[in-house]
XYZ file of C-alpha atoms in Angstrom:
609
model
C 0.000 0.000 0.000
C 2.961 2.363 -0.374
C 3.416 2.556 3.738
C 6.859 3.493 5.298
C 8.679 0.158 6.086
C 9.267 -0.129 9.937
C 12.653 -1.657 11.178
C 11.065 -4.943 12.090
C 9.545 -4.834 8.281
C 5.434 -4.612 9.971
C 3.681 -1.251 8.825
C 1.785 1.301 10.878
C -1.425 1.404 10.427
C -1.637 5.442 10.529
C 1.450 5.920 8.498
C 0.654 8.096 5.391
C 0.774 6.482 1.718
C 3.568 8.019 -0.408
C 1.367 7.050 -3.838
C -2.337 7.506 -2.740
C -2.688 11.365 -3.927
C -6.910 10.736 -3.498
C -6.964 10.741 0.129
C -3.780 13.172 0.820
C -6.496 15.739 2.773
C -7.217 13.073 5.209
C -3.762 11.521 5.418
C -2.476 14.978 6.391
C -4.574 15.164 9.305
C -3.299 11.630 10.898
C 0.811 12.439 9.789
C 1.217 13.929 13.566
C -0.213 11.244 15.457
C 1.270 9.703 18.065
C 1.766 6.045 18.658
C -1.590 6.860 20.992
C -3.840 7.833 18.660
C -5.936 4.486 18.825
C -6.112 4.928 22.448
C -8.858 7.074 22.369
C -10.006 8.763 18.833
C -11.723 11.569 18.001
C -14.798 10.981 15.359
C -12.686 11.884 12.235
C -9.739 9.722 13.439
C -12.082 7.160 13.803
C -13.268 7.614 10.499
C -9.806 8.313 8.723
C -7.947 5.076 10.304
C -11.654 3.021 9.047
C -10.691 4.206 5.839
C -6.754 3.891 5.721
C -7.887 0.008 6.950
C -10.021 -0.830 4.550
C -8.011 0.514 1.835
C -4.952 -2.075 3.230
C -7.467 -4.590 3.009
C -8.342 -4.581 -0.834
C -6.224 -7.900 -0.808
C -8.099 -9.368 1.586
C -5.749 -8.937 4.620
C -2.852 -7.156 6.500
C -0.592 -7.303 9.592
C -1.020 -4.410 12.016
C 1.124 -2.609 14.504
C 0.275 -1.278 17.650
C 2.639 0.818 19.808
C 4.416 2.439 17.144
C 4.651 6.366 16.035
C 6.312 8.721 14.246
C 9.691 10.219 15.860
C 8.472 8.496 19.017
C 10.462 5.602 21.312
C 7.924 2.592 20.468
C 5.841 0.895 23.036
C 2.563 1.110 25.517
C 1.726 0.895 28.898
C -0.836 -2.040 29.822
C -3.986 0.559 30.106
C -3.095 2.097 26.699
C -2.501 -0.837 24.602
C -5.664 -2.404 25.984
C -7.945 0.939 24.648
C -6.207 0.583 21.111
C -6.885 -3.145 20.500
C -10.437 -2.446 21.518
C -10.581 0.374 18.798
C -8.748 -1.880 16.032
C -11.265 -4.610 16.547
C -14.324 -2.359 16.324
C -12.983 -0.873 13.299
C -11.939 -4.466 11.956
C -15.674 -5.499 13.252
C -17.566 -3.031 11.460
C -15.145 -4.158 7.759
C -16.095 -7.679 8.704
C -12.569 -8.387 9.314
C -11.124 -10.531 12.245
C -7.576 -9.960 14.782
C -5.568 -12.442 15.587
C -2.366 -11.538 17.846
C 0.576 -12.807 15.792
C 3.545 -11.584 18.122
C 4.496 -9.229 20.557
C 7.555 -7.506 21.820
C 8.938 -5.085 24.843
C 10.520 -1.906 24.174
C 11.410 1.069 26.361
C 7.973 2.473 27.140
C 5.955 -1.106 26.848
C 4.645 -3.675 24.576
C 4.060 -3.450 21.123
C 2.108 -5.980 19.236
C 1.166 -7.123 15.629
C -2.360 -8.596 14.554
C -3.172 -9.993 11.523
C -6.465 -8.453 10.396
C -8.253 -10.304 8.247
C -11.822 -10.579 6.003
C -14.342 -12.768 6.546
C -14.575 -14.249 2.855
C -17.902 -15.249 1.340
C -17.930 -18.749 0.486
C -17.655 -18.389 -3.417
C -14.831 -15.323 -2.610
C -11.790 -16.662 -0.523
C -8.691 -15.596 -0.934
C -6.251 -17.812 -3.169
C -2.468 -18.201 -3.273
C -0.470 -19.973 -5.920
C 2.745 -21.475 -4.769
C 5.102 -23.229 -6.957
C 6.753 -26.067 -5.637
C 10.446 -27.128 -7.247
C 13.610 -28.611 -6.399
C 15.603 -31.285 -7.458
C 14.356 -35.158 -8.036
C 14.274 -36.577 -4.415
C 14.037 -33.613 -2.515
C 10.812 -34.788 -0.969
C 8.453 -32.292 -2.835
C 5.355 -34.401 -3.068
C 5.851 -35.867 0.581
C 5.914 -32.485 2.213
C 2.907 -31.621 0.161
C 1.115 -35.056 1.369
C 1.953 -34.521 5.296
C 0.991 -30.365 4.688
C -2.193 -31.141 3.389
C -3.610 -34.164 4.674
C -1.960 -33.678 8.550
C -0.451 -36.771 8.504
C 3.203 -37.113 9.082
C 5.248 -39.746 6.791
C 6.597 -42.849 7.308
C 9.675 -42.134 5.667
C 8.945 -45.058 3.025
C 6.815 -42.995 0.603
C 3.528 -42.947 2.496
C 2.148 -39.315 2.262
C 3.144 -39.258 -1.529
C 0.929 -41.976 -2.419
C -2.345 -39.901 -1.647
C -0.845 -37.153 -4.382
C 0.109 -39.457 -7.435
C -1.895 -39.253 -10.625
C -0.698 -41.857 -12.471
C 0.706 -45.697 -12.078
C 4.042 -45.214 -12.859
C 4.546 -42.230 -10.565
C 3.147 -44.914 -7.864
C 5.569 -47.321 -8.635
C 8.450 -45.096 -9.466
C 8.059 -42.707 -6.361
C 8.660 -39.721 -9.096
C 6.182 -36.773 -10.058
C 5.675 -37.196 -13.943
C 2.621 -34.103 -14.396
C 2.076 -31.220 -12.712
C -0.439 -31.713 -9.570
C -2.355 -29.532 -7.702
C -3.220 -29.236 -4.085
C -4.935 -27.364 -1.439
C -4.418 -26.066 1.709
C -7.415 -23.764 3.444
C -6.890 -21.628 5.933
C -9.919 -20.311 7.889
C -10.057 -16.198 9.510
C -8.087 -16.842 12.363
C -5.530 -18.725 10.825
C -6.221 -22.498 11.162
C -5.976 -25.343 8.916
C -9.030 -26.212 7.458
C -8.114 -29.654 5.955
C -9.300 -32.514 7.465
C -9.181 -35.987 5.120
C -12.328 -37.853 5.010
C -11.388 -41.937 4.753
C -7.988 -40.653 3.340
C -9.452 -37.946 1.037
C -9.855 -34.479 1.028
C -13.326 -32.656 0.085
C -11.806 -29.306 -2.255
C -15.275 -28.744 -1.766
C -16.159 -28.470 1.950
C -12.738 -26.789 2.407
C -13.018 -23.608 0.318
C -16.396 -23.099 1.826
C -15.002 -22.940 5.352
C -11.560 -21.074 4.163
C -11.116 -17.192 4.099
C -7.296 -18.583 2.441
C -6.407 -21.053 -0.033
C -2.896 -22.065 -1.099
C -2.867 -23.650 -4.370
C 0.542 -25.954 -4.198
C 1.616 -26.880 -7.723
C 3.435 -29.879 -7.369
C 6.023 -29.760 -10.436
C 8.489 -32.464 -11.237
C 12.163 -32.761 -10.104
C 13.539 -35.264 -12.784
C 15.664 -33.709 -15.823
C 13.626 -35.605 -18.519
C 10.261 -33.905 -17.277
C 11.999 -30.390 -17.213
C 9.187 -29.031 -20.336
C 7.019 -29.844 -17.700
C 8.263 -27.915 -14.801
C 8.742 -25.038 -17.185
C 4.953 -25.346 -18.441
C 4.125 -25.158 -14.589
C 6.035 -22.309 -13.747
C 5.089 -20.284 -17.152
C 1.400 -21.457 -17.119
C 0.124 -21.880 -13.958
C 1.502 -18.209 -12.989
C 2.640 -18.747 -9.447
C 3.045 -16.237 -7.074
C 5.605 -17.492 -5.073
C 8.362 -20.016 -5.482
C 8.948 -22.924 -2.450
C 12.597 -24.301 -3.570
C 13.415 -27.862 -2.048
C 16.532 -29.485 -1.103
C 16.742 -32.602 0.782
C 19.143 -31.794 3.409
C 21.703 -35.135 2.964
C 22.168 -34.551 -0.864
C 22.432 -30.360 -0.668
C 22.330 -28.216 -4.255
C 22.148 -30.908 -6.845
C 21.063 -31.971 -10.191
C 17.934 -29.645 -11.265
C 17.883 -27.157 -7.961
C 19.794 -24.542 -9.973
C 18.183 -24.624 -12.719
C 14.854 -24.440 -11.183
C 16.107 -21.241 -9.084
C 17.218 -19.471 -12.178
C 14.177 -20.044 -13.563
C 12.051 -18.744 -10.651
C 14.138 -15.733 -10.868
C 14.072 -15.684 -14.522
C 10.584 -15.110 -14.171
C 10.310 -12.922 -11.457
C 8.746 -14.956 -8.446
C 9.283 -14.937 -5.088
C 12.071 -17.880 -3.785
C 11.701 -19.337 -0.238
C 13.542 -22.608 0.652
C 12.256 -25.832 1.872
C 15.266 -27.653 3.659
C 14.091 -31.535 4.025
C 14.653 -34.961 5.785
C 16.289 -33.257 8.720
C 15.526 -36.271 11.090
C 17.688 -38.477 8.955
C 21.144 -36.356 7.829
C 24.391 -36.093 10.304
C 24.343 -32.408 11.405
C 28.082 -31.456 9.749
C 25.882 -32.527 6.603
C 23.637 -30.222 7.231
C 25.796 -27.211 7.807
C 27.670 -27.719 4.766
C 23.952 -27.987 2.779
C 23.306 -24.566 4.838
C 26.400 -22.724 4.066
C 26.385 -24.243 0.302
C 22.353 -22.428 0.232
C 23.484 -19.364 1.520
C 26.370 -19.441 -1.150
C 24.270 -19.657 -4.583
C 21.577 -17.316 -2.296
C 24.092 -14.798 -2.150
C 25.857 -14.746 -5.778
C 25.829 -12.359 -8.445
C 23.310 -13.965 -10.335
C 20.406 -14.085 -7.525
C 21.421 -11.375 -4.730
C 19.146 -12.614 -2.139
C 19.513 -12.088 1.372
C 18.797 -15.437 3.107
C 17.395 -15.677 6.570
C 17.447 -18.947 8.365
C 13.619 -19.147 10.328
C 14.097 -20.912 13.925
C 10.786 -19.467 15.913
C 7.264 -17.381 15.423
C 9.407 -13.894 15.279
C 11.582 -14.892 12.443
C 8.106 -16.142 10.499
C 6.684 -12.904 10.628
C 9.063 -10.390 10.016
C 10.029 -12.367 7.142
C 6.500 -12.444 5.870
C 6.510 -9.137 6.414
C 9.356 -7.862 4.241
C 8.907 -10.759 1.856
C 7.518 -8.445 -0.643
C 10.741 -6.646 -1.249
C 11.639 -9.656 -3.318
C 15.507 -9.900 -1.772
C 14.879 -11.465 1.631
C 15.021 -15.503 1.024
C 13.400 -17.337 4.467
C 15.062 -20.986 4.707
C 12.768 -23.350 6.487
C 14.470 -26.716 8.108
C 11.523 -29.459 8.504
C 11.324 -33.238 8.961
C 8.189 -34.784 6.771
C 8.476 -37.632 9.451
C 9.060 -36.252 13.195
C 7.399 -32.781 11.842
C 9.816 -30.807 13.064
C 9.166 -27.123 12.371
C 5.894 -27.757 10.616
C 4.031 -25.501 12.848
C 6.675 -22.423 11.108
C 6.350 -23.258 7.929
C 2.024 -23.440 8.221
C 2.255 -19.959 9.866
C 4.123 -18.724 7.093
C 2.188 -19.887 4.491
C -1.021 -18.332 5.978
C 0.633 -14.903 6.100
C 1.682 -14.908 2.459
C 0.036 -11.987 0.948
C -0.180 -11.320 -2.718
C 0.867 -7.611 -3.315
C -0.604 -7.497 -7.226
C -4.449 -6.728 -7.065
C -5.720 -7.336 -11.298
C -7.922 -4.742 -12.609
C -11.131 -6.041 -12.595
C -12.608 -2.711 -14.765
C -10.327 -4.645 -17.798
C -11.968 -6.802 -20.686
C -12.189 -10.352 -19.278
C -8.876 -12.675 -20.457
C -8.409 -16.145 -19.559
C -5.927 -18.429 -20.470
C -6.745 -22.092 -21.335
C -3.788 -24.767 -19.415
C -5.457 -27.990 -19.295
C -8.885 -29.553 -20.872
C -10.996 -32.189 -19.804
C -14.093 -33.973 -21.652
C -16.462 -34.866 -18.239
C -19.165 -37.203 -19.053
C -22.215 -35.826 -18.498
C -20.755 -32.387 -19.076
C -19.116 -32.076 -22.066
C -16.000 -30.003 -22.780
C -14.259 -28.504 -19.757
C -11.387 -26.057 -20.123
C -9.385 -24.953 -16.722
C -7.051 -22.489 -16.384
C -6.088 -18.794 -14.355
C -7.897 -15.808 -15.151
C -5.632 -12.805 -15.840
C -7.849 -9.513 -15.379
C -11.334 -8.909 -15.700
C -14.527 -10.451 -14.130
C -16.131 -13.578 -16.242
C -19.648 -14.698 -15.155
C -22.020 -17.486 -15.610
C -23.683 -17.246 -19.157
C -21.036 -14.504 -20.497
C -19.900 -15.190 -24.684
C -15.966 -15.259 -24.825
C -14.013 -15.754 -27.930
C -12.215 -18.759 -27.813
C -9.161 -19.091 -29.718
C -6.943 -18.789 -31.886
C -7.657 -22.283 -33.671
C -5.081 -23.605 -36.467
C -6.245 -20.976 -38.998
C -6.274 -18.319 -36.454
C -9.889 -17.771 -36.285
C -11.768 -17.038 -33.175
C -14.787 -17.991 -32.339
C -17.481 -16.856 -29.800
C -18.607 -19.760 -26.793
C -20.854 -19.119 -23.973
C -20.123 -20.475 -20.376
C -22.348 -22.492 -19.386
C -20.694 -23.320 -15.514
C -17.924 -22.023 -13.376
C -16.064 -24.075 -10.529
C -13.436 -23.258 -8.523
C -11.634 -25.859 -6.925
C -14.306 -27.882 -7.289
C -16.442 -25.416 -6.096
C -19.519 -23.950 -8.171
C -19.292 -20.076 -8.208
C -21.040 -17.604 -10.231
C -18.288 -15.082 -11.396
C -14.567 -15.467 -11.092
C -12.500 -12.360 -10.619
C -8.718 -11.795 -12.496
C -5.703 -13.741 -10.613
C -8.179 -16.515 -9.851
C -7.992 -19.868 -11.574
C -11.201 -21.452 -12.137
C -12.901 -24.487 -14.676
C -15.656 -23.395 -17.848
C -17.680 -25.776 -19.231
C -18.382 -24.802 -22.528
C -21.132 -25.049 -24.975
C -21.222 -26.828 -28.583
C -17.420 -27.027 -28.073
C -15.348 -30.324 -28.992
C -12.471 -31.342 -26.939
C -10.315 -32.093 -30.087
C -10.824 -28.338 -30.818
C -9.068 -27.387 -27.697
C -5.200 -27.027 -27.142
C -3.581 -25.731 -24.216
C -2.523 -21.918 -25.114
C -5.696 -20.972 -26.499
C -7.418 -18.022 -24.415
C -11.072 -17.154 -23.689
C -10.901 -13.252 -23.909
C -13.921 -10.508 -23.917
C -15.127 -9.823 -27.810
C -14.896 -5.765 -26.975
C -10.870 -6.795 -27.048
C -11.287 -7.977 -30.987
C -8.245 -10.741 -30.414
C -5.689 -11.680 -33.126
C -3.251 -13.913 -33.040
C 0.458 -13.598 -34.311
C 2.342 -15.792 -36.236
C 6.031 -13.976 -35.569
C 6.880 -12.088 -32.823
C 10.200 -9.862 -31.446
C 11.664 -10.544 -28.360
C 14.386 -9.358 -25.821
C 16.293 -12.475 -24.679
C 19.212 -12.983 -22.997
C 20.891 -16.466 -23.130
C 21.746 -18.168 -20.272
C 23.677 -21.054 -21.524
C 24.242 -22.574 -24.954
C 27.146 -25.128 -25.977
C 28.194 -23.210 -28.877
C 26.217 -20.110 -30.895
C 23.061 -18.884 -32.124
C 22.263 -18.382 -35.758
C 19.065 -17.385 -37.662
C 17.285 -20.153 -38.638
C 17.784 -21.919 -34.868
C 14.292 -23.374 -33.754
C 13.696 -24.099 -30.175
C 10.619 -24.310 -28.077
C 9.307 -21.191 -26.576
C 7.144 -21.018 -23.271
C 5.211 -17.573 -23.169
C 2.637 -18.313 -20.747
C 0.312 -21.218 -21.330
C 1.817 -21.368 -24.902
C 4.170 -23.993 -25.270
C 5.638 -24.075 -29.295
C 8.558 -24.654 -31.280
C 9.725 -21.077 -33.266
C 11.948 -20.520 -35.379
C 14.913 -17.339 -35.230
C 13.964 -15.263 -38.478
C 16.879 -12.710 -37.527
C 18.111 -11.416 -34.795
C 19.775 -7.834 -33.994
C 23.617 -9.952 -33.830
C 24.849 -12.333 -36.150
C 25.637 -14.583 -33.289
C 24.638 -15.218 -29.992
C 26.760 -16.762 -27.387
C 26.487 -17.579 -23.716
C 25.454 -14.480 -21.868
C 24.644 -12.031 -24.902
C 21.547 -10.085 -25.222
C 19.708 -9.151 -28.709
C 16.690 -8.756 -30.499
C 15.316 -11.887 -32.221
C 12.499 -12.300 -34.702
C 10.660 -15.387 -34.161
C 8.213 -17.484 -36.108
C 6.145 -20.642 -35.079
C 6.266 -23.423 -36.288
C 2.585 -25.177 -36.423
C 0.062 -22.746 -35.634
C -0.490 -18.748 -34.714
C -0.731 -18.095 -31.031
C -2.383 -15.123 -29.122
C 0.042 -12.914 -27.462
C 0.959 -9.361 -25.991
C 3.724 -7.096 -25.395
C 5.817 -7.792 -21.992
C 5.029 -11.054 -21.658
C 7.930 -12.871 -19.979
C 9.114 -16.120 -22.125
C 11.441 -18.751 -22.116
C 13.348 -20.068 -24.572
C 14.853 -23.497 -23.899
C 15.894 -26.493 -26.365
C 17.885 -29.275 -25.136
C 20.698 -27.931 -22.227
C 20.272 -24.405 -24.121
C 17.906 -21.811 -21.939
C 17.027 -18.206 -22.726
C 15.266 -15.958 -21.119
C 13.442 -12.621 -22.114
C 10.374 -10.668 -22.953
C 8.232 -10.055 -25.670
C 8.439 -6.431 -27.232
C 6.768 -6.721 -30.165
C 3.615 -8.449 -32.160
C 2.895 -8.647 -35.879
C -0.806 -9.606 -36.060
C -1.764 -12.423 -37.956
C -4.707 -12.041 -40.844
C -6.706 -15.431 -40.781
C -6.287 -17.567 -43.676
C -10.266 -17.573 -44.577
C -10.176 -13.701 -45.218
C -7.151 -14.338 -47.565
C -8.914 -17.032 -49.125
C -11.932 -14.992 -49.481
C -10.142 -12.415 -51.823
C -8.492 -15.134 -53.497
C -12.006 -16.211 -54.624
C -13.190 -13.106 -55.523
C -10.007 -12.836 -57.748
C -10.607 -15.548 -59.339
C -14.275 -14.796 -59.277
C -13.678 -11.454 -61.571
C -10.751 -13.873 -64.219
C -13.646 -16.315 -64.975
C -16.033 -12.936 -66.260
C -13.522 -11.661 -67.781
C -12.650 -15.072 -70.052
C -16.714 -15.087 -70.291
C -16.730 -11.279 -71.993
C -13.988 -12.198 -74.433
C -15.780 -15.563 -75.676
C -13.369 -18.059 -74.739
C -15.565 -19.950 -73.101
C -16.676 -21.566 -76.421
C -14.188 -23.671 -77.127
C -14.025 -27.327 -77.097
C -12.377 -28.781 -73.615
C -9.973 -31.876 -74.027
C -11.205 -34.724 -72.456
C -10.172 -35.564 -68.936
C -7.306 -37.931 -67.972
C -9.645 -40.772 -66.752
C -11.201 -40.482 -69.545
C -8.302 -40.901 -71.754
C -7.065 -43.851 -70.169
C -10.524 -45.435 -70.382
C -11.264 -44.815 -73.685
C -7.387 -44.843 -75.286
C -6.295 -43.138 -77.814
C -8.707 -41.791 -80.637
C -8.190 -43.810 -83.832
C -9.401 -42.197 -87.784
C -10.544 -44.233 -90.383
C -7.413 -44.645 -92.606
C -5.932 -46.284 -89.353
C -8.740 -48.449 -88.858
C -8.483 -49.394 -93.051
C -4.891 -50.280 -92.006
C -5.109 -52.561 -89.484
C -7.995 -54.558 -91.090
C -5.210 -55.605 -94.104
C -2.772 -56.351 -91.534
C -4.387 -58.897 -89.346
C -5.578 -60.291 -92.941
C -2.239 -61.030 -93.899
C -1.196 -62.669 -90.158
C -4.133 -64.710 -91.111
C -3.049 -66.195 -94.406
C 0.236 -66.825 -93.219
C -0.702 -68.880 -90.696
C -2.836 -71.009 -92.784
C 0.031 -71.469 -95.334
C 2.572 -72.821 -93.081
C-alpha cells in the first residue's frame, strides 16, 4: 500500500501512503499522530484510520502494529494498549474483518504488538495463493505436500506421496511425472481447514469454510520432465516459489536450474530444507552454508534468513515483498519438526498485485478435460477482468487463427460452483457446442470488446543463459510464453551470433500454428541444455487464412467474367485424364483401313505354313 517500512519490516497502520494522492487531505490530518492515537479517537480519526484500513485490506488482509509512532520511542503501557486493541477490533468489526495476535515484543515504554487483520470471505470469494513447488528429483516435494495437506506425518517409506500421485508409474516409481495440484485452506483466524475424510480431502467443503487457499503446484524434479516444470512455472503463474533441497544430498542436479528459472521469471524464492531427522548435522551445515552461497551470488542477490521461531516467520513475511529477503525453512516430513513455522508462514503470504477487474475479461486455457455428463471442460487462471455465468468469450486462436465466440455455461473453482470469477483466480468453464479435439492448451477465452488476433512472428528481448556453442538465424527451439508452449523458429536477430550471456533482439516465427500474445510477456526459450530468457516487445498480427482465401475467390471470381466477356468460353475442352485412359487413344478411319489388311495377312500366313 505504499506505507513506510518499519525496522522490524510490519507497517503502521496510521502511516501516510507516499502514492495515494486521493486521500492526501485526510492523510495529512493523521501524519502527527502519536503512537496513541488508537487509544482514544476523536470521530474523524475514527473515520480516517476506518478508511486507511479498509483501503490495506483490498487484498483481503494485513498485519497491524500497535505501539508504534512517528519520531516516538515505540511501546505502551498495559492501560493504553488495551484501549487501542479495543478500537482496532471495532474498526476491523464493522469491515467484517477478524484480529488475531501474531507476536508481541517489549521496548522502552511497553509492549508493542502485531495482529493480523483479516476478512471474513464469502464462500464463493476466498482468498487464493499460488505457490510453486520445485527442487531437485528426491528432494521430498510431493511428501511435504502429502503430510501439509492431509496432517499426517510420513513414514519415511513414501507414504504421504501416495495420496498425491496421478498416475501408475509415478506410484511405482516414487517420481512426479505431471504437474499436480493441491490445497491447503486456511480459515479467519488462521487455522488449517483440511481434514481428510477416509484418506481424502473434500476441495469442496474446504473452500467453503476457508477465508485462504494455497494452491501448491506440485512440479516435477527429474531432468527428462523439465518441459514440464517449465509449463508449470510459465502457465500456472505462481506467485511465489517454495525451492526444495533434501538436506543429505544439498544443491544438486535440477535445484539450480529451477532457481534461475524462478528468478528468470520474477517470483518470489523461499527454501524448503528436508529430511532433517535423517542427515548427520556437519551434513547439514555444509547444505546450509552451500544455500546461503548460490543465495548470495551475483546472479540471484538474495539475502537469506534462516527461520528458527514465530518472530523470524513474521518479520520475514513481512518484508517478503521486497523480493531480496530468502526465508530458509528446516523441517522433517516424518518427526514434523518445524511444521508448525512453515504453516504460519504460508497463511501470512500476501499477494501484493491486485488485477484490474474494470479490464476486458482474459483467460488463459492450461489444461482440458471432456467430463461425461458435461461435455468439454477447459481450466485455467484468469488474468484480469470479471467472467460470469452465461457470459460469450471468444475462444481461440484455432489452427487458422480464427476465433470464435462460446458461452459459459458453468464455473467451478476448486471444485467449487461459483457464479463469477474475478482476475488472478484460476477457475474451470464448461463450454457449450465445443469439442475437446478443438481445444489445445494456449488458447485463451478473452472478452469480444478486445477484438483478439493472433500472431504468427513475434520480437523478443532475450538474454541467453547457456548454450554449448552459438546462435544463428534459422535456430528453432521451443518457446514457453505463458500457457503457450511451441517450437519457433529465429527469423533474424539484432547480432549475427549469440553466445552464452549475450543479449539481442530476435524475430521469431512458429512453427505449427499462430498463437495469441501481448507485449511484456515474460518467455522462455529453452531447447535441449540451451535456456534463454526474455520478454516479448513486439507483435505482428496475424490475418486469418479464410479472409485471404476470401479475396483469393473473388479474384478468381472477376478472371472467370472476364474469359466469359472475351468468348473463350466456347471452345471445345480436351477430355479428362480418366477419360483418356478409359477410352485410349482416338483412332481415324485410314488407321482403322490399315489394321484390317494387316491382321488379314497374319491370317493367311498362318494357314500357309
Amino acid at each position: 500500500m505504499g506505507d513506510m517500512e518499519m525496522e522490524n519490516g510490519a507497517t503502521s497502520l496510521f502511516e501516510p501512503s507516499i502514492d495515494d494522492d486521493d486521500n492526501m487531505s485526510d492523510v495529512s490530518d493523521v501524519d502527527d499522530f502519536a503512537k496513541n492515537v488508537m487509544v482514544s479517537p476523536t470521530e474523524h480519526q475514527f473515520t480516517t484510520l476506518h478508511n486507511r484500513l479498509r483501503e490495506r485490506l483490498l487484498h483481503g488482509e494485513t498485519i497491524y502494529e500497535i505501539g508504534v509512532g512517528e519520531s516516538e520511542e515505540p511501546g505502551l503501557n498495559e492501560k493504553d494498549m488495551e484501549a487501542s486493541i479495543a478500537t482496532l477490533e471495532a474498526i476491523a468489526t464493522s469491515l467484517n474483518a477478524q484480529c488475531v495476535l501474531l507476536r508481541e515484543r517489549t521496548e522502552v515504554e511497553g509492549k508493542v504488538k502485531e495482529f493480523l487483520v483479516r476478512k471474513e470471505a464469502d464462500q464463493e470469494d476466498f482468498m487464493e495463493v499460488r505457490v510453486a513447488v520445485v527442487g531437485n528429483v528426491d528432494a521430498g516435494k510431493s511428501t511435504l505436500l502429502g503430510v501439509l495437506t492431509h496432517g499426517e506425518l510420513d513414514n519415511g517409506r513414501g507414504f504421504a506421496r501416495q495420496k498425491l500421485f496421478r498416475h501408475k508409474h509415478e506410484m511405482e516409481s516414487g517420481r512426479t511425472s505431471s504437474v499436480g495440484n493441491d490445497i491447503l485452506g486456511f480459515d479467519t483466524i488462521g487455522n488449517v481447514i483440511n481434514k481428510p475424510v477416509h484418506g481424502n480431502l473434500d476441495w469442496t467443503k474446504i473452500c467453503q469454510q476457508s477465508s485462504k487457499v494455497i494452491t501448491f503446484i506440485d512440479l516435477a524434479g527429474h531432468e527428462k520432465y523439465l518441459k514440464t516444470t517449465v509449463f508449470g512455472m510459465t502457465g500456472h503463474l505462481p506467485d511465489f516459489c517454495m525451492l526444495m533441497v533434501g538436506a543429505n544430498a544439498g544443491v544438486i542436479g535440477m535445484t539450480k536450474e529451477h532457481l534461475g528459472l524462478a528468478l528468470a521469471l520474477n517470483v518470489p524464492v523461499f527454501v524448503v530444507i528436508t529430511k532433517i531427522d535423517m542427515c548427520p548435522p556437519n551434513v547439514l551445515t555444509e547444505t546450509l552454508k552451500m544455500i546461503q552461497r548460490v543465495l548470495k551470488s551475483p546472479g540471484c542477490r538474495k539475502m537469506p534468513v534462516l527461520v528458527q521461531n514465530t518472530d523470524d516467520v513474521v518479520c520475514c513475511a513481512n518484508n517478503f515483498r521486497s523480493e531480496r529477503m530468502c526465508p530458509i525453512f528446516q523441517v522433517s516430513n516424518v518427526s514434523g519438526e518445524n511444521l508448525n513455522l512453515l504453516k504460519m508462514f504460508m497463511n501470512l503470504l500476501q499477494i501484493t498485485v491486485c488485477p484490474d477487474l474494470s479490464e476486458p475479461a482474459e483467460f488463459q486455457i492450461d489444461s482440458t478435460f471432456s467430463v461425461p455428463g458435461v461435455g468439454t471442460v477447459v481450466s485455467g487462471t484468469a488474468l484480469k477482468g470479471t467472467i460470469r455465468l452465461n457470459d460469450t468469450l471468444m475462444l481461440g486462436p484455432d489452427q487458422l487463427g480464427n476465433f470464435i465466440p462460446v458461452p459459459i455455461k458453468s464455473i467451478h473453482r476448486k471444485r467449487l460452483p461459483v457464479k463469477e470469477v474475478k482476475g488472478g483466480q484460476t477457475a474451470s468453464f464448461a463450454l457449450k457446442k465445443i469439442k475437446k479435439q478443438q481445444i489445445r492448451k494456449g488458447m485463451v477465452l478473452v472478452s469480444p470488446s478486445l477484438n483478439p488476433k493472433a500472431c504468427w512472428e513475434f520480437e523478443g528481448d532475450i538474454l541467453v543463459l547457456h548454450h554449448p556453442t552459438t546462435i544463428s538465424p534459422r535456430y528453432q527451439a521451443m518457446v514457453h510464453v505463458g500457457s503457450i508452449r511451441q517450437t519457433a523458429t529465429i527469423l533474424s536477430m539484432s547480432q549475427d551470433h549469440l553466445r552464452t550471456g549475450d543479449k539481442a533482439t530476435c524475430h521469431f516465427r512458429f512453427i505449427k500454428y499462430p498463437e495469441y500474445m501481448k507485449d511484456n510477456m515474460r518467455m522462455v526459450f529453452r531447447e535441449g541444455r540451451t535456456k534463454a530468457v526474455g520478454a516479448v516487445s513486439k507483435i505482428y498480427p496475424h490475418v486469418p487464412i479464410e479472409q485471404s482465401s476470401r479475396h483469393q475467390r473473388v479474384k478468381k471470381s472477376n478472371q472467370d467474367n472476364a474469359l466469359h466477356a472475351t468468348g473463350h468460353h466456347n471452345e471445345p475442352q480436351k477430355a479428362s485424364k480418366r477419360g483418356r485412359r478409359r477410352r485410349g487413344p482416338a483412332m481415324n478411319r485410314g488407321d482403322l483401313q490399315a489394321g484390317i489388311e494387316q491382321l488379314e495377312t497374319n491370317t493367311f500366313e498362318v494357314v500357309g505354313n
